[in-house]
mmCIF file of C-alpha atoms in Angstrom:
data_model
loop_
_atom_site.group_PDB
_atom_site.id
_atom_site.type_symbol
_atom_site.label_atom_id
_atom_site.label_comp_id
_atom_site.label_asym_id
_atom_site.label_seq_id
_atom_site.Cartn_x
_atom_site.Cartn_y
_atom_site.Cartn_z
ATOM 1 C CA MET A 1302 -93.994 -37.874 62.946
ATOM 2 C CA HIS A 1303 -91.733 -40.243 64.890
ATOM 3 C CA LYS A 1304 -88.049 -39.416 65.113
ATOM 4 C CA ASN A 1305 -85.544 -41.803 63.639
ATOM 5 C CA PRO A 1306 -83.423 -42.454 66.782
ATOM 6 C CA ILE A 1307 -80.237 -43.322 64.874
ATOM 7 C CA LEU A 1308 -80.536 -40.341 62.538
ATOM 8 C CA TYR A 1309 -81.459 -38.089 65.470
ATOM 9 C CA ARG A 1310 -78.335 -39.159 67.362
ATOM 10 C CA LYS A 1311 -76.207 -38.466 64.303
ATOM 11 C CA ILE A 1312 -77.647 -34.977 63.829
ATOM 12 C CA SER A 1313 -77.411 -34.177 67.535
ATOM 13 C CA LYS A 1314 -73.858 -35.469 67.735
ATOM 14 C CA ARG A 1315 -72.730 -33.460 64.732
ATOM 15 C CA SER A 1316 -74.379 -30.270 65.964
ATOM 16 C CA LEU A 1317 -72.417 -30.483 69.226
ATOM 17 C CA ARG A 1318 -69.064 -30.949 67.511
ATOM 18 C CA LYS A 1319 -66.768 -27.992 66.966
ATOM 19 C CA GLY A 1320 -63.781 -28.159 64.663
ATOM 20 C CA THR A 1321 -61.985 -31.156 63.248
ATOM 21 C CA SER A 1322 -60.982 -34.083 65.451
ATOM 22 C CA VAL A 1323 -57.606 -35.403 64.351
ATOM 23 C CA ILE A 1324 -56.814 -39.094 64.819
ATOM 24 C CA GLY A 1325 -53.293 -40.353 64.250
ATOM 25 C CA ILE A 1326 -52.803 -44.058 63.512
ATOM 26 C CA TYR A 1327 -49.264 -45.316 64.001
ATOM 27 C CA GLY A 1328 -47.793 -48.830 63.776
ATOM 28 C CA MET A 1329 -45.463 -50.061 66.509
ATOM 29 C CA CYS A 1330 -43.573 -51.683 63.640
ATOM 30 C CA ARG A 1331 -44.120 -52.223 59.932
ATOM 31 C CA TYR A 1332 -46.694 -54.591 58.436
ATOM 32 C CA VAL A 1333 -49.182 -54.558 61.325
ATOM 33 C CA GLY A 1334 -52.050 -53.234 59.183
ATOM 34 C CA VAL A 1335 -52.028 -49.487 59.882
ATOM 35 C CA THR A 1336 -53.505 -48.502 56.522
ATOM 36 C CA HIS A 1337 -56.093 -51.286 56.654
ATOM 37 C CA LEU A 1338 -57.206 -50.185 60.124
ATOM 38 C CA THR A 1339 -57.232 -46.516 59.088
ATOM 39 C CA LEU A 1340 -59.552 -47.251 56.172
ATOM 40 C CA LEU A 1341 -61.790 -49.478 58.292
ATOM 41 C CA LEU A 1342 -62.178 -46.675 60.841
ATOM 42 C CA ALA A 1343 -62.805 -44.145 58.067
ATOM 43 C CA PHE A 1344 -65.671 -46.146 56.584
ATOM 44 C CA TYR A 1345 -67.104 -46.652 60.065
ATOM 45 C CA LEU A 1346 -67.095 -42.908 60.798
ATOM 46 C CA SER A 1347 -68.493 -42.034 57.375
ATOM 47 C CA ASP A 1348 -70.934 -44.816 56.483
ATOM 48 C CA VAL A 1349 -72.097 -45.879 59.947
ATOM 49 C CA CYS A 1350 -71.913 -42.576 61.838
ATOM 50 C CA GLY A 1351 -72.497 -40.114 58.996
ATOM 51 C CA TYR A 1352 -69.450 -37.923 59.614
ATOM 52 C CA LYS A 1353 -67.475 -35.991 57.026
ATOM 53 C CA VAL A 1354 -64.064 -37.663 56.902
ATOM 54 C CA VAL A 1355 -60.694 -37.050 55.278
ATOM 55 C CA VAL A 1356 -57.954 -39.697 55.260
ATOM 56 C CA ILE A 1357 -54.359 -38.531 54.884
ATOM 57 C CA GLU A 1358 -51.512 -40.861 54.045
ATOM 58 C CA ALA A 1359 -48.328 -39.609 55.705
ATOM 59 C CA SER A 1360 -46.439 -42.885 55.874
ATOM 60 C CA GLY A 1361 -44.222 -42.230 52.871
ATOM 61 C CA LYS A 1362 -45.884 -45.077 50.964
ATOM 62 C CA ASP A 1363 -48.583 -45.064 48.282
ATOM 63 C CA ASP A 1364 -51.171 -47.473 49.657
ATOM 64 C CA ILE A 1365 -53.932 -44.899 49.150
ATOM 65 C CA GLY A 1366 -52.955 -44.735 45.476
ATOM 66 C CA SER A 1367 -53.468 -48.504 45.286
ATOM 67 C CA LEU A 1368 -56.977 -48.055 46.686
ATOM 68 C CA GLU A 1369 -57.684 -45.466 44.011
ATOM 69 C CA LYS A 1370 -56.625 -47.859 41.256
ATOM 70 C CA MET A 1371 -58.501 -50.813 42.758
ATOM 71 C CA TYR A 1372 -61.834 -48.981 42.725
ATOM 72 C CA HIS A 1373 -61.142 -47.075 39.490
ATOM 73 C CA VAL A 1374 -61.550 -43.657 41.097
ATOM 74 C CA GLN A 1375 -60.549 -40.603 39.106
ATOM 75 C CA SER A 1376 -58.296 -38.148 40.940
ATOM 76 C CA GLU A 1377 -59.275 -34.507 41.214
ATOM 77 C CA VAL A 1378 -57.814 -32.578 38.271
ATOM 78 C CA THR A 1379 -56.277 -29.844 40.406
ATOM 79 C CA ASN A 1380 -54.581 -32.250 42.804
ATOM 80 C CA THR A 1381 -53.485 -35.630 41.506
ATOM 81 C CA ASN A 1382 -52.893 -37.102 44.967
ATOM 82 C CA LYS A 1383 -56.434 -36.341 46.150
ATOM 83 C CA PHE A 1384 -59.663 -38.180 45.361
ATOM 84 C CA SER A 1385 -63.068 -38.922 46.886
ATOM 85 C CA TYR A 1386 -64.735 -42.299 47.299
ATOM 86 C CA ARG A 1387 -67.992 -43.082 49.100
ATOM 87 C CA ASN A 1388 -68.146 -39.601 50.652
ATOM 88 C CA ILE A 1389 -64.601 -39.846 52.056
ATOM 89 C CA THR A 1390 -61.764 -37.634 50.841
ATOM 90 C CA PHE A 1391 -58.383 -39.345 50.444
ATOM 91 C CA VAL A 1392 -55.053 -37.540 50.249
ATOM 92 C CA GLY A 1393 -52.100 -39.696 49.271
ATOM 93 C CA GLN A 1394 -48.416 -39.023 49.966
ATOM 94 C CA ALA A 1395 -49.198 -35.853 51.894
ATOM 95 C CA VAL A 1396 -46.516 -33.410 53.034
ATOM 96 C CA THR A 1397 -46.447 -31.561 56.355
ATOM 97 C CA GLN A 1398 -48.093 -28.411 54.998
ATOM 98 C CA GLU A 1399 -51.012 -30.378 53.545
ATOM 99 C CA ILE A 1400 -51.579 -32.156 56.849
ATOM 100 C CA GLY A 1401 -51.712 -28.820 58.655
ATOM 101 C CA ASN A 1402 -54.358 -27.515 56.269
ATOM 102 C CA TYR A 1403 -56.684 -30.423 57.070
ATOM 103 C CA ARG A 1404 -56.245 -30.187 60.832
ATOM 104 C CA ASN A 1405 -58.472 -27.124 60.829
ATOM 105 C CA SER A 1406 -61.016 -27.694 58.075
ATOM 106 C CA SER A 1407 -64.665 -28.399 57.394
ATOM 107 C CA TYR A 1408 -64.205 -32.120 58.063
ATOM 108 C CA ASP A 1409 -65.514 -33.733 61.236
ATOM 109 C CA TYR A 1410 -62.625 -36.175 61.388
ATOM 110 C CA CYS A 1411 -59.135 -36.141 59.933
ATOM 111 C CA LEU A 1412 -57.463 -39.569 60.008
ATOM 112 C CA ILE A 1413 -53.689 -39.586 59.507
ATOM 113 C CA ASP A 1414 -51.993 -42.839 58.453
ATOM 114 C CA LEU A 1415 -48.493 -42.434 59.928
ATOM 115 C CA GLY A 1416 -47.110 -45.847 59.034
ATOM 116 C CA GLY A 1417 -44.472 -47.421 61.261
ATOM 117 C CA ASN A 1418 -41.566 -44.981 61.341
ATOM 118 C CA TYR A 1419 -41.762 -43.397 64.795
ATOM 119 C CA LYS A 1420 -38.932 -40.890 64.241
ATOM 120 C CA GLN A 1421 -40.721 -39.402 61.251
ATOM 121 C CA ALA A 1422 -44.212 -39.721 62.712
ATOM 122 C CA VAL A 1423 -43.717 -38.583 66.307
ATOM 123 C CA ASN A 1424 -44.271 -34.843 65.767
ATOM 124 C CA GLU A 1425 -47.517 -35.350 63.851
ATOM 125 C CA LEU A 1426 -48.692 -38.058 66.253
ATOM 126 C CA LEU A 1427 -48.222 -35.906 69.347
ATOM 127 C CA ARG A 1428 -50.367 -33.158 67.814
ATOM 128 C CA CYS A 1429 -53.320 -35.518 67.273
ATOM 129 C CA ASP A 1430 -56.407 -35.435 69.499
ATOM 130 C CA LEU A 1431 -56.488 -39.239 69.605
ATOM 131 C CA LYS A 1432 -53.340 -41.320 69.160
ATOM 132 C CA ILE A 1433 -53.827 -44.934 68.104
ATOM 133 C CA VAL A 1434 -50.895 -47.347 68.233
ATOM 134 C CA VAL A 1435 -51.409 -50.514 66.183
ATOM 135 C CA GLY A 1436 -49.667 -53.798 66.863
ATOM 136 C CA THR A 1437 -50.191 -57.537 66.940
ATOM 137 C CA THR A 1438 -49.639 -60.150 69.617
ATOM 138 C CA ALA A 1439 -47.231 -62.198 67.503
ATOM 139 C CA PRO A 1440 -44.550 -63.784 69.739
ATOM 140 C CA TRP A 1441 -41.700 -62.210 67.749
ATOM 141 C CA GLN A 1442 -43.016 -58.742 68.610
ATOM 142 C CA ARG A 1443 -42.565 -59.054 72.383
ATOM 143 C CA ILE A 1444 -39.435 -56.895 72.287
ATOM 144 C CA VAL A 1445 -41.327 -54.196 70.396
ATOM 145 C CA TRP A 1446 -44.119 -54.273 72.984
ATOM 146 C CA LYS A 1447 -41.528 -53.887 75.733
ATOM 147 C CA LYS A 1448 -40.078 -50.811 74.043
ATOM 148 C CA LEU A 1449 -43.576 -49.403 73.608
ATOM 149 C CA GLU A 1450 -44.314 -49.818 77.314
ATOM 150 C CA GLU A 1451 -41.036 -48.076 78.148
ATOM 151 C CA MET A 1452 -41.972 -45.183 75.877
ATOM 152 C CA PHE A 1453 -45.413 -44.850 77.464
ATOM 153 C CA ALA A 1454 -43.855 -44.929 80.939
ATOM 154 C CA ASN A 1455 -42.321 -41.525 80.146
ATOM 155 C CA ILE A 1456 -45.647 -39.965 79.127
ATOM 156 C CA LYS A 1457 -47.509 -38.391 82.040
ATOM 157 C CA ASP A 1458 -50.966 -38.141 80.457
ATOM 158 C CA LEU A 1459 -52.095 -41.205 78.493
ATOM 159 C CA SER A 1460 -55.744 -40.169 78.234
ATOM 160 C CA SER A 1461 -55.472 -39.453 74.490
ATOM 161 C CA TRP A 1462 -53.569 -42.678 73.716
ATOM 162 C CA CYS A 1463 -54.880 -46.152 72.973
ATOM 163 C CA VAL A 1464 -53.530 -49.411 71.616
ATOM 164 C CA ILE A 1465 -55.266 -51.659 69.102
ATOM 165 C CA ASN A 1466 -54.177 -55.252 68.670
ATOM 166 C CA ASN A 1467 -54.856 -55.933 65.022
ATOM 167 C CA LEU A 1468 -55.773 -59.413 63.780
ATOM 168 C CA SER A 1469 -56.197 -60.516 67.379
ATOM 169 C CA THR A 1470 -58.830 -62.080 69.624
ATOM 170 C CA LYS A 1471 -60.376 -61.176 72.973
ATOM 171 C CA LYS A 1472 -58.505 -64.097 74.528
ATOM 172 C CA GLN A 1473 -55.190 -62.702 73.318
ATOM 173 C CA LYS A 1474 -56.103 -59.315 74.717
ATOM 174 C CA SER A 1475 -56.273 -60.658 78.276
ATOM 175 C CA ASN A 1476 -52.701 -61.972 78.046
ATOM 176 C CA ILE A 1477 -51.211 -58.479 77.743
ATOM 177 C CA ASN A 1478 -49.922 -56.654 80.776
ATOM 178 C CA GLY A 1479 -51.381 -53.225 80.287
ATOM 179 C CA PHE A 1480 -52.077 -49.883 81.780
ATOM 180 C CA PHE A 1481 -53.294 -48.377 78.524
ATOM 181 C CA ASN A 1482 -56.619 -48.336 76.753
ATOM 182 C CA TYR A 1483 -56.568 -51.618 74.821
ATOM 183 C CA TYR A 1484 -58.840 -52.680 71.990
ATOM 184 C CA VAL A 1485 -58.943 -55.673 69.698
ATOM 185 C CA ILE A 1486 -59.736 -55.942 65.993
ATOM 186 C CA GLY A 1487 -60.015 -59.368 64.402
ATOM 187 C CA LEU A 1488 -59.735 -60.315 60.743
ATOM 188 C CA GLU A 1489 -61.656 -57.742 58.660
ATOM 189 C CA PRO A 1490 -61.443 -58.761 54.990
ATOM 190 C CA ASN A 1491 -63.814 -56.033 53.724
ATOM 191 C CA ILE A 1492 -62.747 -52.498 54.671
ATOM 192 C CA LEU A 1493 -65.934 -51.083 53.115
ATOM 193 C CA HIS A 1494 -68.150 -52.964 55.579
ATOM 194 C CA PRO A 1495 -66.811 -53.218 59.156
ATOM 195 C CA SER A 1496 -68.141 -56.231 61.039
ATOM 196 C CA LYS A 1497 -70.365 -55.960 64.115
ATOM 197 C CA ASP A 1498 -67.351 -56.688 66.301
ATOM 198 C CA ALA A 1499 -65.313 -53.941 64.627
ATOM 199 C CA ILE A 1500 -68.201 -51.482 64.973
ATOM 200 C CA GLY A 1501 -68.455 -52.315 68.665
ATOM 201 C CA THR A 1502 -64.729 -51.750 69.117
ATOM 202 C CA PHE A 1503 -64.820 -48.413 67.290
ATOM 203 C CA ARG A 1504 -67.789 -47.259 69.359
ATOM 204 C CA SER A 1505 -65.858 -47.999 72.544
ATOM 205 C CA LEU A 1506 -62.775 -46.318 71.135
ATOM 206 C CA MET A 1507 -64.595 -43.128 70.174
ATOM 207 C CA ASN A 1508 -66.324 -43.021 73.562
ATOM 208 C CA HIS A 1509 -62.846 -43.217 75.058
ATOM 209 C CA LYS A 1510 -61.969 -40.103 73.085
#
């Protein structure tokens, strides 16, 4: 019987993994699409790669709750801020203790939506295995980019950090002065089905990890 190469890679990849990989997604400012990108990555890891994924909302907002209502998902009886959809577990409005419980769990990946408040998010972000900073190349955000570069200048090891320009293009990417790991995500209207370009970006990103 011939092996299914994609399925074989998934099984092999999962068998080599130990523990839960924690990915923190943080916005360099508000309204840059942190939650949207978090969900897009979650469906990529679950539907495309076959991993067991939990998404934790730690931004202080209730965007995950909106997702639950949109798709008419019933919350688990014992925990009203937790529900499952398409083999992904979602935890809305999580507190610090809840986040800690999922860092060492049966999940392959734990994705933490940290929103755009750096002071509140910094401790959780620094504990993540992969730290994703989300921004856009809008002209009015140049000052924010400058502050971000200054912050990174004080970090000795940037190997676990990367930057994603959301709603951007490859052409815009080349205009950024960078010494980080940069990626680009264009317009992705359907979070349930990442485009080929998004899948390619996520593959590169996870190889970086």
